[in-house]
């Protein structure tokens, strides 16, 4: 998929539809899409983790780390996120080829033959890759090589590690998972696009607006609007994540929805009681590490927000007790 779309995108560029010279050379990393910033940050951390594992002769962590990055981050999320834009976004093509180049180098010691063959194809399709060195210190240009076995080992660029992008993409992943769960609960066919609206607090409104197109792509939604005062339609099912609610329109049978909400409420109340019990135990709050206690408090706050949202939906549907 990646090599085919790169080749087709480059063909379009050569016809004058895009200017390849602008690929990641006229915009800063902050102007890149969230998905691009996220995958580059994850790549840099993967390089660091790979170096640490190999330096300590820890071959299982080396293999596991690359598996997680390539299979989960790259294939499950990044490739899916860029499907609508990769053929027309020259910068994204540059990021994609650079990421593939880097992880082939990292994987080569464990899988020399297949990675060498893929590297040959990558050289044929996209010989010019790497990120510009004159933009905000985002220097990531592993030297070109005709053979992967002779290629230099990649060095992570600290400037491309972006914790904010990773946090934002993590929220996106959770919203996608919540929306997919709702689709599965209502047996919506995978290819069926569903209209959706989003209710979000002012604090995250801008961020969610930024990744709304990717949310639509990954959850197969037509996101129509995002606002702080979005009302839930009577026929909409809600995917709730903390104080963010995604309304999937046209899915609701009122009686069935009341039953589903009642079950969700019971599960959340059970979680709330367990967290409250943990926090009321002085042995836990005084002896457990501070970050674990704070994590428990944060989890309780999120559960309470979700429970309030569920109770509001039950009230709106006038469900019987």
Short mmCIF file of C-alpha atoms in Angstrom, two decimals:
data_model
loop_
_atom_site.label_atom_id
_atom_site.label_comp_id
_atom_site.label_asym_id
_atom_site.label_seq_id
_atom_site.Cartn_x
_atom_site.Cartn_y
_atom_site.Cartn_z
CA UNK A 1 0.00 0.00 0.00
CA UNK A 2 2.66 2.50 1.06
CA UNK A 3 5.04 1.97 -1.88
CA UNK A 4 2.17 1.91 -4.38
CA UNK A 5 0.71 5.17 -3.12
CA UNK A 6 4.12 6.82 -2.96
CA UNK A 7 4.76 5.88 -6.58
CA UNK A 8 1.35 7.10 -7.72
CA UNK A 9 1.69 10.31 -5.71
CA UNK A 10 5.13 11.00 -7.21
CA UNK A 11 3.70 10.45 -10.70
CA UNK A 12 1.04 13.06 -10.00
CA UNK A 13 3.68 15.42 -8.68
CA UNK A 14 5.71 15.09 -11.86
CA UNK A 15 2.61 16.05 -13.85
CA UNK A 16 2.55 19.38 -12.03
CA UNK A 17 -0.19 18.68 -9.52
CA UNK A 18 2.25 19.05 -6.64
CA UNK A 19 5.67 20.63 -6.18
CA UNK A 20 7.87 17.92 -4.70
CA UNK A 21 10.54 20.42 -3.79
CA UNK A 22 8.23 21.73 -1.08
CA UNK A 23 8.08 18.39 0.67
CA UNK A 24 8.98 19.10 4.29
CA UNK A 25 11.33 21.88 3.20
CA UNK A 26 9.01 24.86 3.44
CA UNK A 27 7.01 24.04 6.55
CA UNK A 28 8.02 23.44 10.13
CA UNK A 29 7.24 20.17 11.94
CA UNK A 30 4.48 21.97 13.83
CA UNK A 31 2.72 22.59 10.50
CA UNK A 32 2.70 18.87 9.71
CA UNK A 33 -0.45 16.87 10.37
CA UNK A 34 -1.00 15.41 13.81
CA UNK A 35 -0.53 11.90 12.41
CA UNK A 36 2.83 12.88 10.86
CA UNK A 37 4.09 14.54 14.05
CA UNK A 38 2.94 11.56 16.10
CA UNK A 39 4.57 8.87 13.96
CA UNK A 40 7.85 10.82 13.80
CA UNK A 41 7.88 11.19 17.58
CA UNK A 42 7.13 7.51 18.03
CA UNK A 43 9.91 6.66 15.54
CA UNK A 44 12.48 8.71 17.43
CA UNK A 45 11.58 7.01 20.70
CA UNK A 46 11.68 3.61 18.99
CA UNK A 47 15.20 4.33 17.73
CA UNK A 48 16.26 5.24 21.26
CA UNK A 49 14.65 2.11 22.72
CA UNK A 50 16.23 -0.05 19.99
CA UNK A 51 19.68 1.38 20.68
CA UNK A 52 19.27 0.71 24.40
CA UNK A 53 18.13 -2.88 23.84
CA UNK A 54 20.94 -3.74 21.43
CA UNK A 55 23.60 -2.04 23.56
CA UNK A 56 22.48 -4.25 26.46
CA UNK A 57 22.20 -7.39 24.28
CA UNK A 58 18.49 -7.53 25.05
CA UNK A 59 17.20 -9.07 21.86
CA UNK A 60 13.61 -9.77 22.91
CA UNK A 61 12.96 -6.10 23.86
CA UNK A 62 14.62 -5.15 20.55
CA UNK A 63 12.22 -7.37 18.59
CA UNK A 64 9.17 -6.53 20.69
CA UNK A 65 9.78 -2.79 20.39
CA UNK A 66 10.02 -2.92 16.61
CA UNK A 67 6.97 -5.18 16.40
CA UNK A 68 4.94 -2.70 18.45
CA UNK A 69 6.06 0.26 16.36
CA UNK A 70 5.69 -1.31 12.89
CA UNK A 71 2.60 -3.41 13.42
CA UNK A 72 0.63 -1.27 15.87
CA UNK A 73 1.75 2.36 15.46
CA UNK A 74 2.64 2.32 11.77
CA UNK A 75 0.24 -0.24 10.27
CA UNK A 76 -2.76 -0.08 12.59
CA UNK A 77 -2.86 3.69 13.02
CA UNK A 78 -0.59 5.77 10.80
CA UNK A 79 -1.30 4.00 7.50
CA UNK A 80 -5.04 4.09 8.19
CA UNK A 81 -4.92 7.77 9.16
CA UNK A 82 -3.17 8.92 5.98
CA UNK A 83 -5.14 6.91 3.41
CA UNK A 84 -7.28 9.90 2.30
CA UNK A 85 -4.34 12.30 1.87
CA UNK A 86 -1.17 10.38 0.99
CA UNK A 87 -1.48 10.66 -2.80
CA UNK A 88 -1.85 14.45 -2.79
CA UNK A 89 0.29 15.50 0.18
CA UNK A 90 3.94 15.69 -0.84
CA UNK A 91 5.08 16.39 2.71
CA UNK A 92 3.28 13.31 3.96
CA UNK A 93 4.90 11.21 1.23
CA UNK A 94 8.25 12.47 2.49
CA UNK A 95 7.42 11.53 6.08
CA UNK A 96 6.13 8.11 5.03
CA UNK A 97 9.22 7.22 3.01
CA UNK A 98 11.52 8.49 5.76
CA UNK A 99 9.77 6.39 8.41
CA UNK A 100 9.91 3.26 6.24
CA UNK A 101 13.59 3.89 5.50
CA UNK A 102 14.37 4.18 9.22
CA UNK A 103 12.53 1.11 10.42
CA UNK A 104 13.98 -1.04 7.63
CA UNK A 105 17.43 -0.09 8.94
CA UNK A 106 16.38 -0.95 12.50
CA UNK A 107 14.84 -4.27 11.45
CA UNK A 108 17.67 -5.33 9.13
CA UNK A 109 19.77 -7.22 11.73
CA UNK A 110 16.80 -9.50 12.51
CA UNK A 111 15.31 -9.80 9.00
CA UNK A 112 18.14 -9.13 6.54
CA UNK A 113 16.71 -10.56 3.32
CA UNK A 114 13.17 -9.16 3.22
CA UNK A 115 14.32 -5.76 4.46
CA UNK A 116 17.05 -5.62 1.81
CA UNK A 117 14.48 -6.34 -0.91
CA UNK A 118 12.07 -3.72 0.42
CA UNK A 119 14.90 -1.19 0.66
CA UNK A 120 15.69 -1.82 -3.01
CA UNK A 121 12.08 -1.03 -3.92
CA UNK A 122 12.12 2.07 -1.73
CA UNK A 123 15.26 3.34 -3.44
CA UNK A 124 13.64 2.84 -6.84
CA UNK A 125 10.43 4.66 -5.94
CA UNK A 126 11.65 7.39 -3.57
CA UNK A 127 15.43 7.85 -3.76
CA UNK A 128 15.20 11.33 -2.19
CA UNK A 129 14.00 11.11 1.40
CA UNK A 130 14.79 12.41 4.86
CA UNK A 131 13.60 15.52 6.68
CA UNK A 132 15.03 18.99 6.05
CA UNK A 133 17.86 20.02 8.35
CA UNK A 134 17.17 23.75 8.22
CA UNK A 135 13.73 23.73 9.81
CA UNK A 136 13.60 24.21 13.58
CA UNK A 137 16.41 21.72 14.08
CA UNK A 138 14.37 18.84 12.62
CA UNK A 139 17.42 17.12 11.19
CA UNK A 140 16.72 13.49 10.35
CA UNK A 141 18.56 12.45 7.22
CA UNK A 142 20.01 8.93 7.40
CA UNK A 143 22.60 8.88 4.58
CA UNK A 144 21.46 7.24 1.35
CA UNK A 145 22.87 3.85 0.41
CA UNK A 146 22.52 1.48 -2.53
CA UNK A 147 22.45 -1.49 -0.16
CA UNK A 148 20.72 -1.68 3.19
CA UNK A 149 23.49 -3.81 4.66
CA UNK A 150 25.86 -0.86 4.13
CA UNK A 151 23.39 1.82 5.24
CA UNK A 152 24.16 3.91 8.32
CA UNK A 153 22.26 3.22 11.51
CA UNK A 154 19.64 5.96 12.16
CA UNK A 155 20.22 8.47 14.96
CA UNK A 156 17.17 9.84 16.76
CA UNK A 157 16.46 13.57 16.48
CA UNK A 158 15.39 15.05 19.82
CA UNK A 159 13.68 17.91 17.96
CA UNK A 160 11.15 15.47 16.50
CA UNK A 161 10.09 14.03 19.86
CA UNK A 162 6.70 15.63 20.42
CA UNK A 163 4.96 14.66 23.66
CA UNK A 164 2.05 17.01 22.91
CA UNK A 165 1.38 15.27 19.59
CA UNK A 166 1.55 11.88 21.29
CA UNK A 167 -0.92 12.99 23.97
CA UNK A 168 -3.31 14.39 21.35
CA UNK A 169 -3.07 11.26 19.22
CA UNK A 170 -3.67 9.12 22.30
CA UNK A 171 -6.92 11.02 22.88
CA UNK A 172 -7.81 10.51 19.22
CA UNK A 173 -7.16 6.76 19.54
CA UNK A 174 -9.42 6.56 22.59
CA UNK A 175 -12.22 8.44 20.81
CA UNK A 176 -11.87 6.18 17.77
CA UNK A 177 -12.01 3.10 20.01
CA UNK A 178 -15.13 4.44 21.77
CA UNK A 179 -16.84 5.21 18.44
CA UNK A 180 -15.92 1.79 17.04
CA UNK A 181 -17.33 0.15 20.16
CA UNK A 182 -20.63 1.96 19.63
CA UNK A 183 -20.69 0.92 15.97
CA UNK A 184 -20.08 -2.70 16.99
CA UNK A 185 -22.77 -2.55 19.70
CA UNK A 186 -25.32 -1.38 17.12
CA UNK A 187 -24.06 -3.79 14.44
CA UNK A 188 -23.25 -1.00 11.98
CA UNK A 189 -21.53 -2.46 8.88
CA UNK A 190 -17.82 -1.52 8.80
CA UNK A 191 -18.12 0.29 5.45
CA UNK A 192 -21.22 2.28 6.39
CA UNK A 193 -20.41 5.93 7.09
CA UNK A 194 -22.33 7.39 10.01
CA UNK A 195 -23.13 11.07 10.55
CA UNK A 196 -21.76 12.37 13.84
CA UNK A 197 -21.54 15.49 15.98
CA UNK A 198 -19.23 16.12 18.92
CA UNK A 199 -19.73 17.87 22.25
CA UNK A 200 -16.48 18.94 23.89
CA UNK A 201 -15.39 21.45 26.55
CA UNK A 202 -13.63 24.63 25.51
CA UNK A 203 -10.30 23.32 26.83
CA UNK A 204 -10.03 20.64 24.13
CA UNK A 205 -12.25 22.10 21.42
CA UNK A 206 -9.40 23.33 19.23
CA UNK A 207 -7.50 20.06 19.55
CA UNK A 208 -10.50 17.95 18.59
CA UNK A 209 -11.23 20.24 15.63
CA UNK A 210 -7.65 19.61 14.49
CA UNK A 211 -7.96 15.85 14.42
CA UNK A 212 -11.65 15.63 13.44
CA UNK A 213 -10.88 14.59 9.83
CA UNK A 214 -8.70 11.74 11.12
CA UNK A 215 -11.39 10.74 13.62
CA UNK A 216 -13.80 10.58 10.69
CA UNK A 217 -11.39 8.45 8.67
CA UNK A 218 -10.52 5.98 11.41
CA UNK A 219 -14.06 5.56 12.80
CA UNK A 220 -15.80 5.96 9.41
CA UNK A 221 -17.79 8.96 10.56
CA UNK A 222 -19.00 12.07 8.79
CA UNK A 223 -18.18 14.59 11.55
CA UNK A 224 -20.60 17.45 10.90
CA UNK A 225 -19.89 19.78 13.82
CA UNK A 226 -17.93 20.13 17.07
CA UNK A 227 -19.08 22.55 19.76
CA UNK A 228 -19.37 23.04 23.50
CA UNK A 229 -23.18 23.13 23.37
CA UNK A 230 -23.90 20.32 20.92
CA UNK A 231 -27.23 18.69 21.76
CA UNK A 232 -27.60 14.93 21.55
CA UNK A 233 -30.18 13.97 18.90
CA UNK A 234 -32.91 11.61 20.08
CA UNK A 235 -31.84 8.94 17.59
CA UNK A 236 -28.11 9.19 18.33
CA UNK A 237 -25.92 6.78 20.28
CA UNK A 238 -23.13 8.36 22.30
CA UNK A 239 -19.47 7.42 22.54
CA UNK A 240 -18.26 9.00 25.77
CA UNK A 241 -14.66 9.67 26.73
CA UNK A 242 -14.36 11.74 29.90
CA UNK A 243 -16.14 15.02 29.16
CA UNK A 244 -16.10 14.53 25.37
CA UNK A 245 -19.14 12.97 23.72
CA UNK A 246 -19.40 11.78 20.11
CA UNK A 247 -22.99 11.38 18.92
CA UNK A 248 -23.52 8.79 16.18
CA UNK A 249 -26.77 9.68 14.49
CA UNK A 250 -29.57 7.37 13.41
CA UNK A 251 -28.68 4.33 15.54
CA UNK A 252 -31.10 4.52 18.44
CA UNK A 253 -34.02 2.36 19.33
CA UNK A 254 -35.17 4.05 22.57
CA UNK A 255 -35.97 0.88 24.55
CA UNK A 256 -32.76 -0.87 23.54
CA UNK A 257 -30.77 2.26 24.29
CA UNK A 258 -32.24 2.52 27.77
CA UNK A 259 -31.16 -1.07 28.46
CA UNK A 260 -27.65 -0.37 27.16
CA UNK A 261 -27.33 2.82 29.21
CA UNK A 262 -28.52 1.02 32.34
CA UNK A 263 -25.78 -1.59 31.91
CA UNK A 264 -23.17 1.09 31.27
CA UNK A 265 -24.31 2.98 34.36
CA UNK A 266 -24.03 -0.13 36.51
CA UNK A 267 -20.51 -0.84 35.26
CA UNK A 268 -19.41 2.75 35.86
CA UNK A 269 -20.91 2.76 39.35
CA UNK A 270 -18.99 -0.43 40.11
CA UNK A 271 -15.76 1.18 38.88
CA UNK A 272 -16.48 4.36 40.86
CA UNK A 273 -17.09 2.41 44.06
CA UNK A 274 -13.87 0.44 43.62
CA UNK A 275 -11.82 3.60 43.04
CA UNK A 276 -13.47 5.40 45.96
CA UNK A 277 -12.75 2.41 48.17
CA UNK A 278 -9.11 2.43 47.16
CA UNK A 279 -8.77 6.14 47.91
CA UNK A 280 -10.51 5.79 51.28
CA UNK A 281 -7.90 3.23 52.35
CA UNK A 282 -5.15 5.10 54.21
CA UNK A 283 -2.72 2.23 53.68
CA UNK A 284 -3.00 2.90 49.96
CA UNK A 285 -2.99 6.71 49.93
CA UNK A 286 -0.07 6.97 52.38
CA UNK A 287 2.11 4.07 51.25
CA UNK A 288 1.53 3.82 47.50
CA UNK A 289 3.73 5.92 45.16
CA UNK A 290 2.31 9.41 44.74
CA UNK A 291 1.93 9.06 40.97
CA UNK A 292 -0.23 5.92 41.40
CA UNK A 293 -2.47 7.66 43.93
CA UNK A 294 -2.87 10.63 41.56
CA UNK A 295 -3.59 8.25 38.69
CA UNK A 296 -6.37 6.70 40.77
CA UNK A 297 -7.82 10.14 41.50
CA UNK A 298 -7.69 11.01 37.80
CA UNK A 299 -9.41 7.73 36.90
CA UNK A 300 -12.13 8.44 39.45
CA UNK A 301 -12.69 11.93 38.01
CA UNK A 302 -13.02 10.49 34.50
CA UNK A 303 -15.43 7.77 35.65
CA UNK A 304 -17.57 10.37 37.40
CA UNK A 305 -17.68 12.50 34.25
CA UNK A 306 -18.71 9.50 32.15
CA UNK A 307 -21.31 8.51 34.74
CA UNK A 308 -22.78 12.03 34.70
CA UNK A 309 -22.98 11.90 30.91
CA UNK A 310 -24.72 8.50 31.01
CA UNK A 311 -27.21 9.75 33.60
CA UNK A 312 -27.95 12.80 31.44
CA UNK A 313 -28.65 10.51 28.46
CA UNK A 314 -30.95 8.35 30.59
CA UNK A 315 -32.83 11.48 31.68
CA UNK A 316 -33.08 12.75 28.11
CA UNK A 317 -34.61 9.46 26.94
CA UNK A 318 -36.92 9.36 30.00
CA UNK A 319 -35.92 5.77 30.67
CA UNK A 320 -37.95 3.92 33.28
CA UNK A 321 -36.15 3.12 36.54
#
